[in-house]
Each structure stands twice: as C-alpha cells, then as structure tokens.
Tab-separated table of C-alpha atoms and ligand atoms in Angstrom:
chain	number	residue	atom	x	y	z
Y	4	MET	CA	9.487	22.409	19.512
Y	5	LYS	CA	11.059	19.693	17.989
Y	6	THR	CA	8.711	16.305	19.074
Y	7	LEU	CA	6.368	15.315	16.683
Y	8	ILE	CA	3.485	15.125	18.888
Y	9	GLU	CA	0.411	12.929	17.402
Y	10	PRO	CA	-2.164	15.668	16.364
Y	11	PHE	CA	-5.078	14.270	18.080
Y	12	ARG	CA	-4.773	13.426	21.735
Y	13	ILE	CA	-7.135	9.424	22.887
Y	14	LYS	CA	-10.257	8.908	23.517
Y	15	SER	CA	-10.290	5.126	23.871
Y	16	VAL	CA	-8.087	2.630	24.000
Y	17	GLU	CA	-6.736	-1.569	22.975
Y	18	PRO	CA	-4.700	-2.392	25.681
Y	19	LEU	CA	-1.329	-4.121	24.026
Y	20	ARG	CA	-1.065	-7.559	25.307
Y	21	LEU	CA	3.441	-7.800	26.647
Y	22	THR	CA	5.349	-10.938	25.855
Y	23	THR	CA	8.318	-11.911	27.467
Y	24	ARG	CA	10.294	-13.330	25.109
Y	25	ASP	CA	11.182	-16.992	26.316
Y	26	GLU	CA	6.849	-16.504	25.241
Y	27	ARG	CA	7.843	-15.057	21.460
Y	28	GLU	CA	10.401	-18.130	21.650
Y	29	ALA	CA	7.215	-20.207	21.899
Y	30	LEU	CA	5.139	-19.137	19.906
Y	31	ILE	CA	7.317	-18.126	17.072
Y	32	ARG	CA	8.543	-21.542	17.047
Y	33	ALA	CA	4.286	-22.619	16.536
Y	34	ALA	CA	3.923	-20.768	13.894
Y	35	ASP	CA	6.122	-22.715	11.760
Y	36	TYR	CA	8.523	-19.298	11.464
Y	37	ASN	CA	5.558	-17.628	9.461
Y	38	VAL	CA	4.837	-14.193	11.209
Y	39	PHE	CA	1.378	-14.718	8.762
Y	40	LEU	CA	0.368	-17.703	10.946
Y	41	LEU	CA	0.431	-15.839	14.902
Y	42	ARG	CA	-1.772	-14.880	16.200
Y	43	ALA	CA	-2.915	-10.859	16.493
Y	44	ARG	CA	-3.064	-10.938	20.153
Y	45	ASP	CA	0.184	-11.977	20.575
Y	46	VAL	CA	1.837	-9.368	18.873
Y	47	ILE	CA	2.578	-6.469	20.586
Y	48	ILE	CA	3.671	-3.703	18.026
Y	49	ASP	CA	1.935	-5.084	14.517
Y	50	LEU	CA	3.451	-4.041	11.273
Y	51	LEU	CA	2.964	-5.721	9.046
Y	52	THR	CA	0.705	-3.690	7.268
Y	53	ASP	CA	-0.844	0.004	7.225
Y	54	SER	CA	-4.271	-1.631	4.951
Y	55	GLY	CA	-7.830	-1.231	7.299
Y	56	THR	CA	-6.033	-1.260	10.212
Y	57	GLY	CA	-6.513	2.370	11.266
Y	58	ALA	CA	-8.472	4.527	14.104
Y	59	MET	CA	-11.168	6.476	12.721
Y	60	SER	CA	-11.885	9.297	14.353
Y	61	ALA	CA	-14.492	10.940	16.631
Y	62	ALA	CA	-16.528	12.105	13.555
Y	63	GLN	CA	-15.752	8.765	12.173
Y	64	TRP	CA	-17.512	7.017	14.925
Y	65	ALA	CA	-20.654	10.114	15.344
Y	66	GLY	CA	-20.296	9.176	11.263
Y	67	ILE	CA	-21.212	5.176	11.871
Y	68	MET	CA	-24.355	6.097	14.525
Y	69	ARG	CA	-25.540	7.382	11.070
Y	70	GLY	CA	-24.930	5.725	8.911
Y	71	ASP	CA	-28.003	5.283	6.640
Y	72	GLU	CA	-28.892	1.440	6.004
Y	73	SER	CA	-31.631	1.072	2.896
Y	74	TYR	CA	-30.871	-0.929	-0.016
Y	75	ALA	CA	-31.412	1.382	-2.292
Y	76	GLY	CA	-30.822	5.300	-2.339
Y	77	SER	CA	-29.250	5.794	1.192
Y	78	ASP	CA	-28.306	9.595	2.439
Y	79	SER	CA	-24.975	7.764	3.098
Y	80	PHE	CA	-24.202	7.266	-0.949
Y	81	TYR	CA	-24.708	10.590	-1.306
Y	82	ARG	CA	-22.250	11.779	1.072
Y	83	PHE	CA	-19.907	9.309	0.065
Y	84	GLU	CA	-20.553	10.371	-3.336
Y	85	GLU	CA	-19.729	14.343	-3.375
Y	86	SER	CA	-16.839	13.552	-0.608
Y	87	VAL	CA	-15.534	11.323	-4.077
Y	88	ARG	CA	-16.511	13.875	-6.451
Y	89	ASP	CA	-15.423	16.709	-4.401
Y	90	ILE	CA	-11.841	15.798	-3.967
Y	91	PHE	CA	-11.415	13.379	-7.175
Y	92	GLY	CA	-13.742	14.757	-9.465
Y	93	PHE	CA	-14.867	12.195	-11.397
Y	94	ARG	CA	-18.856	11.994	-13.009
Y	95	ASN	CA	-19.039	8.373	-11.770
Y	96	VAL	CA	-18.310	6.971	-8.149
Y	97	ILE	CA	-19.046	3.250	-7.824
Y	98	PRO	CA	-18.283	1.881	-3.354
Y	99	THR	CA	-16.673	-1.429	-3.382
Y	100	HIS	CA	-16.414	-3.883	-0.641
Y	101	GLN	CA	-12.196	-3.186	-1.101
Y	102	GLY	CA	-9.958	-1.787	-3.439
Y	103	ARG	CA	-9.464	-5.553	-6.059
Y	104	ALA	CA	-12.978	-6.061	-6.282
Y	105	ALA	CA	-12.287	-1.875	-8.237
Y	106	GLU	CA	-10.009	-3.540	-9.500
Y	107	ARG	CA	-11.170	-7.244	-10.391
Y	108	ILE	CA	-14.389	-4.398	-12.514
Y	109	LEU	CA	-12.054	-2.625	-13.714
Y	110	PHE	CA	-9.809	-4.685	-15.050
Y	111	SER	CA	-12.408	-7.305	-16.787
Y	112	THR	CA	-14.866	-5.273	-18.415
Y	113	LEU	CA	-11.462	-3.820	-20.464
Y	114	CYS	CA	-8.457	-5.602	-20.622
Y	115	GLY	CA	-8.208	-9.652	-21.988
Y	116	PRO	CA	-5.753	-11.871	-23.656
Y	117	GLY	CA	-3.072	-10.262	-26.123
Y	118	ASP	CA	-4.177	-6.007	-24.228
Y	119	VAL	CA	-0.086	-5.180	-22.220
Y	120	VAL	CA	-0.790	-3.132	-19.330
Y	121	PRO	CA	1.629	-1.019	-18.025
Y	122	ASN	CA	1.755	1.019	-14.349
Y	123	ASN	CA	4.483	2.114	-13.030
Y	124	THR	CA	4.879	-0.807	-10.135
Y	125	HIS	CA	1.469	-3.349	-10.208
Y	126	PHE	CA	0.554	-4.100	-6.564
Y	127	ASP	CA	-0.414	-7.908	-6.782
Y	128	THR	CA	-3.888	-7.568	-6.231
Y	129	THR	CA	-3.535	-5.417	-9.037
Y	130	ARG	CA	-1.089	-7.710	-11.226
Y	131	ALA	CA	-3.471	-10.831	-10.155
Y	132	ASN	CA	-6.519	-8.974	-11.764
Y	133	ILE	CA	-4.696	-8.398	-14.663
Y	134	GLU	CA	-3.737	-11.442	-15.309
Y	135	HIS	CA	-7.450	-13.029	-14.425
Y	136	THR	CA	-8.813	-11.816	-17.423
Y	137	GLY	CA	-5.477	-13.353	-19.165
Y	138	ALA	CA	-3.702	-10.319	-20.647
Y	139	GLU	CA	-0.358	-8.992	-19.154
Y	140	ALA	CA	0.895	-6.666	-16.266
Y	141	LEU	CA	3.657	-5.216	-17.578
Y	142	ASP	CA	5.582	-2.549	-14.853
Y	143	LEU	CA	7.482	0.082	-16.276
Y	144	PRO	CA	9.443	1.836	-12.620
Y	145	CYS	CA	11.827	4.306	-14.154
Y	146	PRO	CA	15.436	3.469	-13.720
Y	147	GLU	CA	16.271	5.633	-10.691
Y	148	SER	CA	14.177	3.415	-7.865
Y	149	SER	CA	16.255	-0.360	-9.303
Y	150	ASP	CA	18.819	2.113	-6.834
Y	151	LEU	CA	17.603	0.973	-3.330
Y	152	ALA	CA	20.034	3.402	-1.226
Y	153	ALA	CA	19.851	6.805	-3.867
Y	154	GLN	CA	18.089	9.361	-2.874
Y	155	GLY	CA	15.400	11.147	-5.599
Y	156	PRO	CA	13.090	12.829	-4.441
Y	157	PHE	CA	10.108	11.153	-6.502
Y	158	LYS	CA	11.366	7.377	-7.521
Y	159	GLY	CA	7.909	6.128	-7.724
Y	160	ASN	CA	7.620	7.226	-11.226
Y	161	ILE	CA	7.173	5.729	-14.033
Y	162	ASP	CA	8.974	4.983	-16.878
Y	163	LEU	CA	7.650	7.576	-19.788
Y	164	GLU	CA	10.142	6.728	-23.056
Y	165	ALA	CA	9.217	2.601	-21.337
Y	166	LEU	CA	5.919	3.591	-21.867
Y	167	GLU	CA	6.614	4.835	-24.789
Y	168	ALA	CA	8.192	3.388	-26.359
Y	169	THR	CA	5.820	0.162	-25.041
Y	170	ILE	CA	2.558	1.379	-26.489
Y	171	ARG	CA	4.520	1.898	-29.837
Y	172	GLU	CA	6.389	-1.522	-30.339
Y	173	ARG	CA	2.696	-3.006	-28.533
Y	174	GLY	CA	0.020	-0.470	-30.073
Y	175	ALA	CA	-2.697	1.856	-28.604
Y	176	GLU	CA	-5.025	-1.502	-30.189
Y	177	HIS	CA	-3.724	-3.554	-27.263
Y	178	VAL	CA	-3.115	-1.709	-24.364
Y	179	PRO	CA	-6.605	-1.055	-23.018
Y	180	LEU	CA	-5.775	1.576	-19.981
Y	181	VAL	CA	-2.436	2.950	-18.401
Y	182	VAL	CA	-2.046	2.703	-14.542
Y	183	VAL	CA	-0.070	5.281	-11.885
Y	184	THR	CA	-0.092	3.947	-8.377
Y	185	ILE	CA	0.695	6.642	-6.403
Y	186	THR	CA	2.806	6.288	-4.021
Y	187	ASN	CA	3.880	3.426	-5.438
Y	188	ASN	CA	3.513	0.648	-3.164
Y	189	SER	CA	5.285	-2.238	-4.432
Y	190	GLY	CA	8.777	0.633	-4.753
Y	191	GLY	CA	8.853	1.674	-1.179
Y	192	GLY	CA	5.761	4.119	-0.638
Y	193	GLN	CA	8.120	6.177	-3.325
Y	194	PRO	CA	6.520	8.906	-4.912
Y	195	VAL	CA	5.152	10.317	-8.409
Y	196	SER	CA	5.794	14.025	-9.253
Y	197	MET	CA	3.075	16.186	-11.156
Y	198	ALA	CA	5.277	15.984	-13.813
Y	199	ASN	CA	5.419	12.497	-14.095
Y	200	LEU	CA	1.592	12.252	-13.874
Y	201	ARG	CA	0.802	14.959	-16.736
Y	202	GLY	CA	3.694	12.935	-19.274
Y	203	ALA	CA	2.353	9.959	-18.213
Y	204	SER	CA	-1.370	11.594	-19.263
Y	205	GLU	CA	-0.137	13.355	-22.341
Y	206	ILE	CA	1.398	10.170	-24.016
Y	207	CYS	CA	-1.810	8.081	-22.757
Y	208	HIS	CA	-3.953	10.429	-24.458
Y	209	GLU	CA	-1.956	11.192	-27.802
Y	210	HIS	CA	-2.439	7.654	-28.725
Y	211	GLY	CA	-6.205	7.453	-26.692
Y	212	ILE	CA	-5.550	4.937	-24.025
Y	213	PRO	CA	-7.055	6.013	-21.219
Y	214	LEU	CA	-5.058	6.773	-17.661
Y	215	TYR	CA	-6.557	5.299	-13.870
Y	216	ILE	CA	-4.084	6.273	-11.022
Y	217	ASP	CA	-4.386	3.714	-8.096
Y	218	ALA	CA	-5.178	5.896	-6.163
Y	219	CYS	CA	-4.427	4.483	-2.606
Y	220	ARG	CA	-2.229	6.868	-0.792
Y	221	PHE	CA	-3.492	9.757	-2.830
Y	222	ALA	CA	-2.951	11.663	0.757
Y	223	GLU	CA	0.091	11.239	1.529
Y	224	ASN	CA	1.516	11.326	-2.761
Y	225	ALA	CA	-0.104	15.413	-2.215
Y	226	TYR	CA	1.890	15.772	0.487
Y	227	PHE	CA	5.736	14.768	-1.165
Y	228	ILE	CA	4.518	16.507	-4.389
Y	229	ARG	CA	3.890	19.906	-1.680
Y	230	LYS	CA	6.919	19.885	-0.324
Y	231	ARG	CA	9.224	18.039	-2.883
Y	232	GLU	CA	8.226	19.467	-6.631
Y	233	GLU	CA	8.662	23.440	-7.465
Y	234	GLY	CA	5.341	25.253	-7.307
Y	235	TYR	CA	3.347	23.259	-5.464
Y	236	ALA	CA	4.775	24.628	-1.610
Y	237	HIS	CA	1.751	26.849	-1.140
Y	238	ARG	CA	-0.871	24.490	-2.878
Y	239	SER	CA	-3.460	22.784	-0.541
Y	240	TYR	CA	-3.674	19.546	-0.262
Y	241	LEU	CA	-6.868	19.591	-1.666
Y	242	GLU	CA	-6.082	21.142	-5.066
Y	243	ILE	CA	-3.116	19.346	-5.452
Y	244	ALA	CA	-5.725	15.792	-5.140
Y	245	ARG	CA	-7.934	17.888	-7.089
Y	246	GLU	CA	-4.530	18.404	-10.121
Y	247	MET	CA	-3.604	15.264	-9.679
Y	248	PHE	CA	-6.973	13.450	-10.920
Y	249	SER	CA	-7.794	15.761	-13.217
Y	250	LEU	CA	-4.510	14.554	-15.140
Y	251	ALA	CA	-6.461	10.967	-15.505
Y	252	ASP	CA	-9.878	9.671	-16.433
Y	253	GLY	CA	-10.548	7.626	-13.785
Y	254	CYS	CA	-9.422	5.602	-11.128
Y	255	THR	CA	-9.625	2.320	-8.412
Y	256	MET	CA	-9.014	3.347	-4.625
Y	257	SER	CA	-8.747	0.939	-1.020
Y	258	ALA	CA	-10.161	3.124	1.775
Y	259	LYS	CA	-8.509	0.961	3.780
Y	260	LYS	CA	-5.316	3.319	3.138
Y	261	ASP	CA	-6.257	7.277	2.721
Y	262	GLY	CA	-10.066	6.738	3.228
Y	263	LEU	CA	-9.293	6.278	6.554
Y	264	ALA	CA	-11.684	3.182	7.812
Y	265	ASN	CA	-11.743	-0.135	8.162
Y	266	ILE	CA	-12.819	-1.125	4.958
Y	267	GLY	CA	-14.291	-0.049	1.341
Y	268	GLY	CA	-12.835	1.174	-1.916
Y	269	PHE	CA	-13.660	3.061	-4.979
Y	270	LEU	CA	-13.742	2.607	-9.553
Y	271	ALA	CA	-14.490	6.149	-10.394
Y	272	THR	CA	-14.624	7.191	-14.198
Y	273	ASN	CA	-15.853	9.752	-16.656
Y	274	ASP	CA	-17.039	7.511	-19.061
Y	275	ASP	CA	-20.854	6.854	-19.155
Y	276	GLU	CA	-20.898	3.674	-21.183
Y	277	LEU	CA	-18.317	2.083	-19.282
Y	278	ALA	CA	-19.968	2.961	-15.791
Y	279	ARG	CA	-22.714	1.173	-17.474
Y	280	GLU	CA	-21.215	-1.981	-18.032
Y	281	GLU	CA	-19.367	-1.900	-14.596
Y	282	ARG	CA	-22.332	-1.710	-12.826
Y	283	ASP	CA	-24.108	-4.328	-14.162
Y	284	LEU	CA	-20.821	-5.951	-12.982
Y	285	LEU	CA	-21.090	-4.467	-9.798
Y	286	ILE	CA	-24.848	-5.367	-9.385
Y	287	LEU	CA	-23.488	-9.393	-9.979
Y	288	THR	CA	-20.595	-9.385	-6.985
Y	289	GLU	CA	-20.355	-6.371	-5.047
Y	290	GLY	CA	-23.995	-5.484	-4.524
Y	291	PHE	CA	-26.638	-2.059	-5.325
Y	292	PRO	CA	-25.039	0.534	-7.358
Y	293	THR	CA	-25.509	2.867	-4.034
Y	294	TYR	CA	-23.602	0.381	-1.654
Y	295	GLY	CA	-21.305	-1.950	-4.122
Y	296	GLY	CA	-20.933	-4.402	-1.087
Y	297	LEU	CA	-20.043	-1.817	1.534
Y	298	ALA	CA	-22.976	-0.873	4.438
Y	299	GLY	CA	-24.116	2.762	4.966
Y	300	ARG	CA	-22.149	3.398	7.944
Y	301	ASP	CA	-18.805	2.205	5.958
Y	302	LEU	CA	-19.694	4.952	3.053
Y	303	GLU	CA	-20.037	7.467	5.885
Y	304	ALA	CA	-16.438	6.136	7.766
Y	305	ILE	CA	-15.081	6.945	3.988
Y	306	ALA	CA	-16.512	10.036	2.784
Y	307	ILE	CA	-15.447	11.849	6.751
Y	308	GLY	CA	-11.979	10.467	6.680
Y	309	LEU	CA	-11.062	10.661	2.543
Y	310	ARG	CA	-11.328	14.621	3.865
Y	311	GLU	CA	-9.773	14.179	7.075
Y	312	VAL	CA	-6.558	12.820	5.430
Y	313	LEU	CA	-6.236	16.131	3.580
Y	314	GLU	CA	-5.881	17.756	6.950
Y	315	PRO	CA	-1.959	19.311	7.406
Y	316	ASP	CA	-1.562	18.384	10.788
Y	317	TYR	CA	-2.601	14.416	9.732
Y	318	LEU	CA	-0.159	14.599	6.495
Y	319	GLU	CA	2.695	16.303	8.854
Y	320	TYR	CA	3.001	13.735	11.750
Y	321	ARG	CA	2.268	10.179	9.266
Y	322	ILE	CA	4.635	10.748	7.292
Y	323	GLY	CA	7.351	12.848	9.614
Y	324	SER	CA	6.858	10.337	11.784
Y	325	THR	CA	7.745	7.000	9.243
Y	326	GLY	CA	10.896	9.048	8.116
Y	327	TYR	CA	11.693	9.686	12.018
Y	328	LEU	CA	11.535	5.362	12.054
Y	329	GLY	CA	14.106	5.563	8.930
Y	330	ARG	CA	16.685	7.985	9.281
Y	331	HIS	CA	16.442	7.170	12.668
Y	332	ILE	CA	17.264	3.351	11.728
Y	333	ALA	CA	19.754	4.516	8.890
Y	334	GLU	CA	21.678	7.123	11.255
Y	335	ALA	CA	22.713	3.722	12.560
Y	336	GLY	CA	23.889	1.575	10.074
Y	337	VAL	CA	21.040	0.170	9.169
Y	338	PRO	CA	19.948	-0.328	5.386
Y	339	ILE	CA	16.861	0.950	3.903
Y	340	VAL	CA	14.882	1.549	0.914
Y	341	GLN	CA	16.022	5.738	0.507
Y	342	PRO	CA	14.732	8.427	1.217
Y	343	PRO	CA	12.392	6.655	3.745
Y	344	GLY	CA	8.179	6.289	2.209
Y	345	GLY	CA	4.825	7.161	3.182
Y	346	HIS	CA	3.584	4.792	4.572
Y	347	ALA	CA	6.493	2.428	6.023
Y	348	ILE	CA	10.304	1.660	6.214
Y	349	TYR	CA	11.494	-0.962	4.575
Y	350	ILE	CA	14.647	-2.485	5.483
Y	351	ASP	CA	17.320	-3.995	3.044
Y	352	ALA	CA	17.058	-7.169	4.076
Y	353	ALA	CA	19.642	-8.804	1.404
Y	354	ALA	CA	22.482	-5.927	2.742
Y	355	PHE	CA	21.451	-6.717	6.595
Y	356	CYS	CA	22.043	-10.123	6.390
Y	357	PRO	CA	24.480	-10.751	3.356
Y	358	HIS	CA	26.540	-13.996	4.845
Y	359	ILE	CA	22.515	-15.609	4.460
Y	360	ALA	CA	21.754	-16.281	0.344
Y	361	PRO	CA	18.267	-14.848	-0.758
Y	362	LEU	CA	17.390	-18.588	-1.388
Y	363	GLU	CA	17.745	-18.897	2.610
Y	364	PHE	CA	15.173	-15.808	2.936
Y	365	PRO	CA	17.313	-13.246	4.672
Y	366	GLY	CA	13.687	-11.451	4.963
Y	367	ILE	CA	12.235	-14.211	7.391
Y	368	ALA	CA	14.704	-14.139	8.984
Y	369	LEU	CA	14.662	-10.788	10.025
Y	370	THR	CA	10.779	-10.494	10.337
Y	371	VAL	CA	11.378	-13.340	13.125
Y	372	ALA	CA	14.644	-11.557	14.662
Y	373	LEU	CA	11.981	-8.830	15.481
Y	374	TYR	CA	9.500	-10.542	16.314
Y	375	ARG	CA	12.322	-12.590	19.428
Y	376	ALA	CA	12.521	-9.534	20.377
Y	377	ALA	CA	9.957	-7.088	20.591
Y	378	GLY	CA	6.719	-8.854	19.499
Y	379	ILE	CA	6.938	-6.267	16.395
Y	380	ARG	CA	4.937	-8.548	12.943
Y	381	SER	CA	6.646	-6.649	9.506
Y	382	VAL	CA	5.935	-8.504	6.527
Y	383	GLU	CA	9.027	-10.143	4.010
Y	384	ILE	CA	9.038	-9.373	0.647
Y	385	GLY	CA	11.419	-10.973	-1.133
Y	386	SER	CA	11.554	-14.392	-1.991
Y	387	VAL	CA	8.985	-15.572	-0.581
Y	388	MET	CA	6.428	-14.186	-1.459
Y	389	PHE	CA	8.046	-12.615	-5.568
Y	390	GLY	CA	10.627	-16.346	-6.354
Y	391	HIS	CA	9.544	-18.293	-9.001
Y	392	ARG	CA	10.583	-21.469	-10.620
Y	393	ASP	CA	12.682	-21.315	-14.159
Y	394	PRO	CA	10.191	-22.355	-16.586
Y	395	ASP	CA	12.499	-24.202	-18.046
Y	396	THR	CA	15.067	-25.952	-14.983
Y	397	GLY	CA	11.441	-25.868	-12.739
Y	398	GLU	CA	14.753	-24.009	-10.379
Y	399	PRO	CA	13.483	-22.035	-8.028
Y	400	GLN	CA	14.752	-18.463	-8.650
Y	401	PRO	CA	15.376	-15.866	-6.118
Y	402	ALA	CA	13.474	-12.571	-5.737
Y	403	ARG	CA	14.695	-9.099	-7.971
Y	404	GLN	CA	15.418	-7.838	-3.595
Y	405	GLU	CA	15.146	-9.431	-0.159
Y	406	LEU	CA	12.971	-6.303	1.376
Y	407	VAL	CA	10.954	-6.548	5.867
Y	408	ARG	CA	8.657	-3.907	5.604
Y	409	LEU	CA	7.474	-2.391	8.827
Y	410	ALA	CA	4.417	-0.954	7.183
Y	411	ILE	CA	2.684	2.064	9.697
Y	412	PRO	CA	-0.509	1.657	10.388
Y	413	ARG	CA	-2.705	5.265	10.797
Y	414	ARG	CA	-3.135	7.501	14.030
Y	415	VAL	CA	-2.404	3.473	16.119
Y	416	TYR	CA	0.930	3.845	17.505
Y	417	THR	CA	2.442	7.077	19.017
Y	418	GLN	CA	5.973	7.960	19.537
Y	419	SER	CA	6.982	5.993	21.721
Y	420	HIS	CA	6.123	2.841	19.555
Y	421	ILE	CA	8.181	3.999	17.172
Y	422	ASP	CA	11.013	4.681	19.516
Y	423	TYR	CA	10.405	1.318	20.126
Y	424	VAL	CA	10.784	0.241	16.623
Y	425	VAL	CA	13.974	2.209	16.588
Y	426	GLU	CA	15.407	0.665	19.798
Y	427	ALA	CA	14.712	-3.176	19.004
Y	428	ILE	CA	15.348	-2.396	15.649
Y	429	LEU	CA	19.144	-1.876	16.967
Y	430	ASP	CA	19.491	-4.996	19.209
Y	431	VAL	CA	18.801	-7.008	16.264
Y	432	TRP	CA	21.405	-5.223	13.802
Y	433	GLU	CA	23.827	-5.027	16.982
Y	434	ARG	CA	23.466	-9.144	16.530
Y	435	ARG	CA	22.733	-9.142	12.760
Y	436	GLU	CA	25.596	-11.795	12.522
Y	437	GLU	CA	23.907	-14.460	14.809
Y	438	LEU	CA	21.004	-14.435	11.918
Y	439	PRO	CA	19.884	-17.956	10.426
Y	440	GLY	CA	18.573	-18.905	6.887
Y	441	TYR	CA	15.620	-20.795	6.909
Y	442	ARG	CA	13.846	-23.542	5.116
Y	443	ILE	CA	10.195	-24.575	3.158
Y	444	THR	CA	9.337	-27.518	5.453
Y	445	ASP	CA	5.835	-26.612	3.489
Y	446	ALA	CA	4.476	-24.125	1.160
Y	447	PRO	CA	1.737	-24.233	-1.420
Y	448	GLU	CA	1.924	-23.270	-4.596
Y	449	VAL	CA	0.876	-20.019	-4.835
Y	450	LEU	CA	0.643	-16.935	-2.890
Y	451	ARG	CA	3.285	-19.024	-0.690
Y	452	HIS	CA	3.689	-16.037	1.577
Y	453	PHE	CA	0.871	-16.175	3.726
Y	454	SER	CA	0.727	-19.910	4.875
Y	455	ALA	CA	4.079	-21.421	3.702
Y	456	ARG	CA	6.253	-23.327	6.646
Y	457	PHE	CA	9.433	-22.620	7.249
Y	458	ALA	CA	12.380	-24.362	10.520
Y	459	PRO	CA	15.912	-22.592	10.936
Y	460	LEU	CA	19.003	-23.882	9.349
Y	461	ALA	CA	22.300	-25.080	11.799
S	24	LIG	C1	-3.526	-2.262	-0.960
S	24	LIG	C2	-3.741	-1.835	-2.163
S	24	LIG	C3	-4.314	-1.906	-3.532
S	24	LIG	C4	-5.467	-3.523	-2.837
S	24	LIG	O1	-6.744	-3.543	-2.366
S	24	LIG	P1	-7.955	-4.092	-0.956
S	24	LIG	O2	-8.875	-2.945	-0.661
S	24	LIG	O3	-6.694	-4.669	-0.087
S	24	LIG	O4	-8.779	-5.067	-1.527
S	24	LIG	C5	-4.719	-1.642	-4.556
S	24	LIG	N1	-3.112	-1.034	-4.762
S	24	LIG	C6	-2.625	-0.962	-3.872
S	24	LIG	C7	-1.268	0.327	-4.524
S	24	LIG	C8	-2.892	-1.197	-2.824
S	24	LIG	O5	-1.626	-0.722	-2.011
C-alpha cells in the first residue's frame, strides 16, 4: 500500500474554525503582520511549533485520571522515574516543568564567566541559559550543514575536529560540559549519527569533560539512525536510544516534544554529587524532587508518552508525514532544507523570494502569505529572530539564513491536512514574485520576534 495512514483512529475531535481569505486579510493586518499576535482560534492549521502541541493517547488520558497528587513520594513519580531510567539509563532523574527549567538548573550548577559550552547547535533557550551564567555558548555544526540544499544522512552532527580544537585552545578546565542536541532543532531538525555521538563522547572523556544530550527529539533521532546508519537496521528503537544515552553522562529533556505530553521535562545524570546540588536548586524554584513543578498526572502522561514515542508504527507515520510534505513541495521547486528533518520542514525564504532583501524579511513575507492563502501559521527563523546590531556601528545585520519553519505537531493532523498544506505552499510559490517585503514599525530590544510589529513595503 502506498497511502500513508495514521496508525490511530480518532476518539475525540477538536473543531477547526474555517475562515475566509477576506477574514484572514483583516486578521493579519490587525496582528500587524506578526503571526505570533494572532489568536489561535483564527488559525486553521497551526505549524508554529511541535512543542506541547501533540495529541495524547487514550492510555495517556487514562494515566491522567490515575495521577497520584501526593506532595512527596507519589506513585506517578516512581512510574515516571522507571520509564526514564529504562530508556535513558541515568540513575538520577529530576522532573522539571519544561526543558528550559532543566537547562537553567544544569547550567547554573556547572557554568560561570570564562567558560565555554560547545554544542552542535544551541537551541535558543539553551543558549540564553548558558549566557545567563556568564559563560559562552558556542555552536559547532558539521561543515555539511551549511549547504542547505545538499543531501546528507546526518547533517545534524557536531564538528568533532572543531570540538577537539576548542577544548585544546580554551583548556578543558574552561569547558564544564559539552552538549549534543538530538535532533539538531536549530539546524533544520537534522539527525546526529551514533558514530558522531561516540566520537564526541570519546573526545569529552579523554579530557575529563561530561557529555550531555539535549534529548528533546531522541526518538526521531533513533529513527534516522535505524534507517540510515550501517549496523542499526535490525536494532529496536529502544536499543538505539539506550545506546545513544550510554555514551553520555546526562541529559536535559523537554517532554513537550518526544515525551508526547503537553507540558513537562527532566534533567538526568549519573553524577550523584551533582544531582544533590541540582535537587537543592529544584526545591528553590520548581518544587519537591518527586514532582518538580509538575502535577502527578503530568508525570503519568510523560511516563506513558516516552514509551509510545518509540513504537515503530508511530515513528514511521511521524517521519513519513514530515518527509511527504517536504518531498511534495520540493518536487515542485520550492527550496527547502534538505533532506526533510524529523519534526519540521524548513523553507529557504531567501531562495523562495530572491527579490526581497534579508533586512526586508523574506521570512515574514512568506509567513504572512501562507496565513492569508490558507490560514496556516508558520514561523520565521531569520533576520527578525536572529538579526542583530553591529556592535561597532549599530547597523542592523541580517541572520545567517532566512528560513520559515513548518513544525508538525505530533498525532494532530491527518494526511488530508498535510495535502492541504502542500496545496497552499504551491499556490503561494506560483505567486511568489508578488510578495512584498516588510519593515519593522515597533519592536522590543530582546526576543523581538514574539511581539514585533510590521508593515508591508510599497
Ligand atoms: C524545546 C526545546 C528546548 C526547551 O524546552 P522547553 O520545554 O520549551 O522549555 C530545548 N532544546 C531543544 C532542542 C528544544 O527543541
């Protein structure tokens, strides 16, 4: 059979409000052309993020009812801890309300001014939490990743030569840890190979530096290893996951991604002394170590979600659906980051709209056009999000890339929704020369993409 079917049927539905093009025209103008300022009820297909937007299974909803809300020592915590230990293999499991809380606790315990933390590519909250301690967050993506259109099985890898060189130059005592993000979210959702993780692990351990995995999309990464790396075709996803984490000393996780939950996260480590310090900080801002800012029911949903996310039928559908979207628009000529990643398709907006200069925001032009055409919400990852001012001249500088991300929520949209998205993108592609550039009319200094206001250029 060629048709990709969802490996689930639908028990409960959430109606979509179908808007007209005229309504959307007024709504996007009222939102000053920033899709973050739209109300969710005015969006038909919401591809803003895959974080916390997934659908839970019947088993997870049953777990919600079973949640033990005891302040200390709840059964739900022990089921959560057992799931995490079984898959990730770390002794100390510290629940947090989401991934960034795990990051804050980890980095504020290990890092300080003068330190550098290398990563294949830091996610924005990871970078912000490292920089908040006074340390430097250094991206070391592999060289293949800079050619967006090139194919390659593991374009999410960390550059091992650059890692080794950084440690030698800066001194191991100034590298409190190394992080590898799987899959590489900011680098197009591209996977990291087992060989690359093993290489990073060897370099770190030779210098006595702990290796951490930012594990948000660990199951999607395991899928790519099974399909693309020699020697893994006959291994289960669980075995692959265990092998990945056996190479590391700890991990941070946002359960809003491959935890298949709407909230939650954790920090895990084999270092008992460090875990004690981390738990002290946890109590200060998150909560007692057996709930860490989550309700018992949330822990229960995560414990179940972590197992469901490794099911082969789920992963075939998940990665298949993202790949289907990518292939169908790329075949029509739409420039995307190749090959399609696990959780999202990234359109190269600079190549899509070559008539719009980077500082006239081709990514905003495309997000607005997709909303207007079909009520689809996507997100600009370009000069609005990552543009900066030249420290000497104060002149605005563009980002390295102008991308638009279409992130696919887990188990939420069906094949016909994806077909609708393909149709909408191709419609905008046909009319791409008509898209105007934009200027900023109002924006805060930091994290401006959330609240900036725009106007189209004449
Ligand atoms: C989402 C994400 C985080 C942060 O997790 P939150 O739950 O949003 O706080 C960290 N790293 C990566 C790679 C992510 O995708």
